[in-house]
Short mmCIF file of N, CA and C in Angstrom, two decimals:
data_model
loop_
_atom_site.label_atom_id
_atom_site.label_comp_id
_atom_site.label_asym_id
_atom_site.label_seq_id
_atom_site.Cartn_x
_atom_site.Cartn_y
_atom_site.Cartn_z
N ILE A 28 54.62 41.61 55.28
CA ILE A 28 53.37 41.77 56.00
C ILE A 28 52.76 43.12 55.68
N ALA A 29 53.61 44.14 55.66
CA ALA A 29 53.10 45.48 55.39
C ALA A 29 52.52 45.59 53.97
N LEU A 30 53.02 44.76 53.05
CA LEU A 30 52.53 44.87 51.70
C LEU A 30 51.28 44.02 51.47
N SER A 31 50.79 43.35 52.51
CA SER A 31 49.61 42.46 52.31
C SER A 31 48.36 43.23 51.93
N ARG A 32 48.28 44.50 52.23
CA ARG A 32 47.10 45.32 51.91
C ARG A 32 47.18 45.79 50.45
N TRP A 33 48.32 45.69 49.86
CA TRP A 33 48.53 46.22 48.52
C TRP A 33 48.21 45.16 47.52
N SER A 34 48.11 45.55 46.30
CA SER A 34 47.78 44.65 45.19
C SER A 34 48.86 43.54 45.11
N MET A 35 48.44 42.38 44.72
CA MET A 35 49.39 41.28 44.53
C MET A 35 50.32 41.61 43.40
N ARG A 36 49.88 42.38 42.41
CA ARG A 36 50.75 42.75 41.29
C ARG A 36 51.92 43.58 41.81
N VAL A 37 51.62 44.53 42.69
CA VAL A 37 52.71 45.36 43.27
C VAL A 37 53.66 44.49 44.00
N ALA A 38 53.13 43.60 44.83
CA ALA A 38 54.00 42.69 45.59
C ALA A 38 54.87 41.86 44.69
N ALA A 39 54.29 41.33 43.56
CA ALA A 39 55.05 40.54 42.65
C ALA A 39 56.14 41.36 41.99
N ILE A 40 55.84 42.61 41.61
CA ILE A 40 56.87 43.46 41.01
C ILE A 40 57.97 43.77 42.00
N LEU A 41 57.63 43.99 43.25
CA LEU A 41 58.63 44.29 44.29
C LEU A 41 59.49 43.02 44.61
N ALA A 42 58.89 41.87 44.40
CA ALA A 42 59.63 40.64 44.66
C ALA A 42 60.67 40.39 43.57
N LEU A 43 60.55 41.09 42.44
CA LEU A 43 61.55 40.92 41.40
C LEU A 43 62.87 41.59 41.77
N VAL A 44 62.89 42.55 42.70
CA VAL A 44 64.10 43.25 43.07
C VAL A 44 65.14 42.25 43.62
N PRO A 45 64.81 41.37 44.61
CA PRO A 45 65.87 40.42 45.02
C PRO A 45 66.21 39.42 43.97
N LEU A 46 65.29 39.07 43.11
CA LEU A 46 65.58 38.13 42.04
C LEU A 46 66.59 38.74 41.07
N VAL A 47 66.39 40.00 40.71
CA VAL A 47 67.36 40.65 39.78
C VAL A 47 68.70 40.82 40.48
N TYR A 48 68.71 41.13 41.80
CA TYR A 48 69.95 41.18 42.53
C TYR A 48 70.66 39.87 42.43
N PHE A 49 69.93 38.74 42.59
CA PHE A 49 70.56 37.41 42.51
C PHE A 49 71.22 37.20 41.12
N VAL A 50 70.48 37.58 40.06
CA VAL A 50 71.00 37.42 38.73
C VAL A 50 72.34 38.21 38.58
N PHE A 51 72.35 39.46 39.02
CA PHE A 51 73.55 40.23 38.88
C PHE A 51 74.72 39.67 39.76
N ASP A 52 74.35 39.10 40.91
CA ASP A 52 75.36 38.52 41.78
C ASP A 52 75.98 37.28 41.08
N MET A 53 75.18 36.47 40.43
CA MET A 53 75.65 35.28 39.74
C MET A 53 76.52 35.72 38.52
N LEU A 54 76.08 36.78 37.80
CA LEU A 54 76.90 37.27 36.71
C LEU A 54 78.22 37.82 37.12
N GLU A 55 78.20 38.50 38.30
CA GLU A 55 79.46 39.03 38.84
C GLU A 55 80.37 37.88 39.24
N ASN A 56 79.82 36.84 39.87
CA ASN A 56 80.64 35.66 40.24
C ASN A 56 81.27 35.01 39.02
N ALA A 57 80.48 34.88 37.94
CA ALA A 57 81.03 34.31 36.73
C ALA A 57 82.06 35.15 36.14
N ALA A 58 81.89 36.48 36.16
CA ALA A 58 82.97 37.39 35.61
C ALA A 58 84.23 37.33 36.45
N VAL A 59 84.12 37.28 37.75
CA VAL A 59 85.28 37.21 38.58
C VAL A 59 85.99 35.85 38.42
N ALA A 60 85.19 34.78 38.27
CA ALA A 60 85.78 33.46 38.01
C ALA A 60 86.56 33.46 36.71
N GLY A 61 86.02 34.16 35.70
CA GLY A 61 86.71 34.27 34.42
C GLY A 61 88.03 35.04 34.58
N LEU A 62 88.05 36.05 35.40
CA LEU A 62 89.25 36.82 35.68
C LEU A 62 90.29 35.94 36.35
N LEU A 63 89.82 35.16 37.31
CA LEU A 63 90.76 34.30 38.03
C LEU A 63 91.35 33.17 37.10
N ARG A 64 90.46 32.65 36.25
CA ARG A 64 90.97 31.65 35.32
C ARG A 64 91.95 32.23 34.26
N ALA A 65 91.75 33.50 33.93
CA ALA A 65 92.63 34.15 32.89
C ALA A 65 94.02 34.34 33.44
N GLY A 66 94.09 34.48 34.80
CA GLY A 66 95.46 34.75 35.37
C GLY A 66 95.85 36.19 35.12
N ALA A 67 96.97 36.55 35.72
CA ALA A 67 97.43 37.98 35.64
C ALA A 67 97.71 38.41 34.23
N GLU A 68 98.25 37.55 33.42
CA GLU A 68 98.60 37.97 32.06
C GLU A 68 97.39 37.93 31.12
N GLY A 69 96.29 37.31 31.51
CA GLY A 69 95.15 37.21 30.65
C GLY A 69 94.01 38.15 30.90
N ILE A 70 94.18 38.99 31.95
CA ILE A 70 93.13 39.93 32.34
C ILE A 70 93.13 41.14 31.38
N THR A 71 91.95 41.43 30.91
CA THR A 71 91.84 42.58 29.96
C THR A 71 91.01 43.68 30.68
N PRO A 72 91.20 44.93 30.25
CA PRO A 72 90.39 45.99 30.83
C PRO A 72 88.89 45.79 30.60
N GLU A 73 88.56 45.16 29.47
CA GLU A 73 87.14 44.90 29.20
C GLU A 73 86.53 43.90 30.15
N ALA A 74 87.32 42.88 30.50
CA ALA A 74 86.82 41.84 31.45
C ALA A 74 86.62 42.47 32.81
N VAL A 75 87.57 43.35 33.24
CA VAL A 75 87.43 44.00 34.53
C VAL A 75 86.23 44.95 34.50
N ALA A 76 86.02 45.66 33.42
CA ALA A 76 84.91 46.54 33.31
C ALA A 76 83.63 45.78 33.43
N GLN A 77 83.51 44.63 32.78
CA GLN A 77 82.37 43.83 32.83
C GLN A 77 82.03 43.33 34.25
N ALA A 78 83.04 42.86 34.98
CA ALA A 78 82.83 42.48 36.33
C ALA A 78 82.41 43.66 37.21
N SER A 79 83.04 44.79 36.95
CA SER A 79 82.68 46.01 37.73
C SER A 79 81.24 46.43 37.44
N PHE A 80 80.80 46.31 36.20
CA PHE A 80 79.45 46.64 35.81
C PHE A 80 78.42 45.77 36.63
N PHE A 81 78.66 44.49 36.66
CA PHE A 81 77.78 43.58 37.38
C PHE A 81 77.76 43.94 38.89
N THR A 82 78.96 44.27 39.40
CA THR A 82 79.05 44.59 40.85
C THR A 82 78.23 45.85 41.17
N ARG A 83 78.41 46.87 40.35
CA ARG A 83 77.68 48.12 40.55
C ARG A 83 76.17 47.89 40.50
N TRP A 84 75.69 47.15 39.48
CA TRP A 84 74.25 46.93 39.41
C TRP A 84 73.73 46.07 40.50
N LYS A 85 74.54 45.13 40.95
CA LYS A 85 74.17 44.35 42.10
C LYS A 85 73.87 45.19 43.29
N PHE A 86 74.74 46.15 43.55
CA PHE A 86 74.54 47.00 44.69
C PHE A 86 73.42 48.02 44.50
N HIS A 87 73.12 48.40 43.28
CA HIS A 87 71.93 49.21 43.02
C HIS A 87 70.69 48.48 43.50
N PHE A 88 70.65 47.18 43.19
CA PHE A 88 69.45 46.40 43.63
C PHE A 88 69.45 46.13 45.12
N VAL A 89 70.64 45.98 45.76
CA VAL A 89 70.67 45.91 47.22
C VAL A 89 70.09 47.18 47.82
N ASN A 90 70.48 48.35 47.32
CA ASN A 90 69.95 49.59 47.80
C ASN A 90 68.46 49.64 47.58
N ALA A 91 67.96 49.23 46.42
CA ALA A 91 66.55 49.26 46.15
C ALA A 91 65.82 48.34 47.14
N ALA A 92 66.37 47.20 47.41
CA ALA A 92 65.73 46.27 48.38
C ALA A 92 65.66 46.88 49.76
N LEU A 93 66.73 47.59 50.14
CA LEU A 93 66.78 48.24 51.48
C LEU A 93 65.74 49.39 51.56
N VAL A 94 65.54 50.13 50.47
CA VAL A 94 64.53 51.18 50.41
C VAL A 94 63.17 50.59 50.54
N ILE A 95 62.89 49.50 49.80
CA ILE A 95 61.63 48.86 49.91
C ILE A 95 61.38 48.35 51.32
N LEU A 96 62.36 47.77 51.92
CA LEU A 96 62.26 47.29 53.30
C LEU A 96 61.91 48.48 54.26
N ALA A 97 62.64 49.59 54.12
CA ALA A 97 62.37 50.70 55.01
C ALA A 97 60.96 51.25 54.78
N LEU A 98 60.57 51.33 53.53
CA LEU A 98 59.20 51.87 53.26
C LEU A 98 58.14 50.94 53.78
N SER A 99 58.34 49.65 53.66
CA SER A 99 57.30 48.73 54.20
C SER A 99 57.26 48.74 55.69
N TRP A 100 58.46 48.87 56.37
CA TRP A 100 58.45 49.03 57.83
C TRP A 100 57.75 50.31 58.21
N SER A 101 57.99 51.41 57.46
CA SER A 101 57.37 52.70 57.79
C SER A 101 55.84 52.53 57.64
N ALA A 102 55.39 51.91 56.53
CA ALA A 102 53.95 51.70 56.34
C ALA A 102 53.35 50.88 57.45
N ARG A 103 54.07 49.88 57.88
CA ARG A 103 53.63 49.03 58.98
C ARG A 103 53.54 49.84 60.25
N GLY A 104 54.52 50.69 60.50
CA GLY A 104 54.47 51.57 61.70
C GLY A 104 53.33 52.52 61.71
N VAL A 105 53.09 53.13 60.53
CA VAL A 105 51.94 54.09 60.38
C VAL A 105 50.65 53.34 60.65
N ALA A 106 50.52 52.17 60.05
CA ALA A 106 49.27 51.36 60.22
C ALA A 106 49.12 51.02 61.71
N TRP A 107 50.20 50.69 62.41
CA TRP A 107 50.10 50.35 63.85
C TRP A 107 49.69 51.59 64.66
N LEU A 108 50.26 52.72 64.30
CA LEU A 108 49.94 53.97 65.00
C LEU A 108 48.47 54.32 64.86
N ARG A 109 47.96 54.13 63.66
CA ARG A 109 46.57 54.46 63.39
C ARG A 109 45.64 53.49 64.14
N ARG A 110 46.03 52.22 64.22
CA ARG A 110 45.20 51.23 64.94
C ARG A 110 45.18 51.55 66.46
N THR A 111 46.29 51.97 67.00
CA THR A 111 46.35 52.20 68.42
C THR A 111 45.86 53.54 68.83
N GLY A 112 45.60 54.45 67.84
CA GLY A 112 45.11 55.79 68.13
C GLY A 112 46.21 56.77 68.46
N SER A 113 47.47 56.37 68.40
CA SER A 113 48.55 57.29 68.67
C SER A 113 48.84 58.13 67.44
N ARG A 114 49.31 59.35 67.66
CA ARG A 114 49.69 60.21 66.54
C ARG A 114 50.91 60.99 66.82
#
């Protein structure tokens, strides 16, 4: 709602954040499934590093989504304060 005053292009770009999070989450799930299928003797450091890479990037996008949420709530709060005349 707070982004409704902004350009639709900005909103579309910001909407990509949860989409990219979803992609990294699915890649992480696939990597972990591969580790589980490989069993204890089939796990390689490279496979673990790949799963870790996807996990780290997934959480970078969670953090980005939380920052966007906080900024949009802040913008909404500022807009509300201006409408009500409070400062």
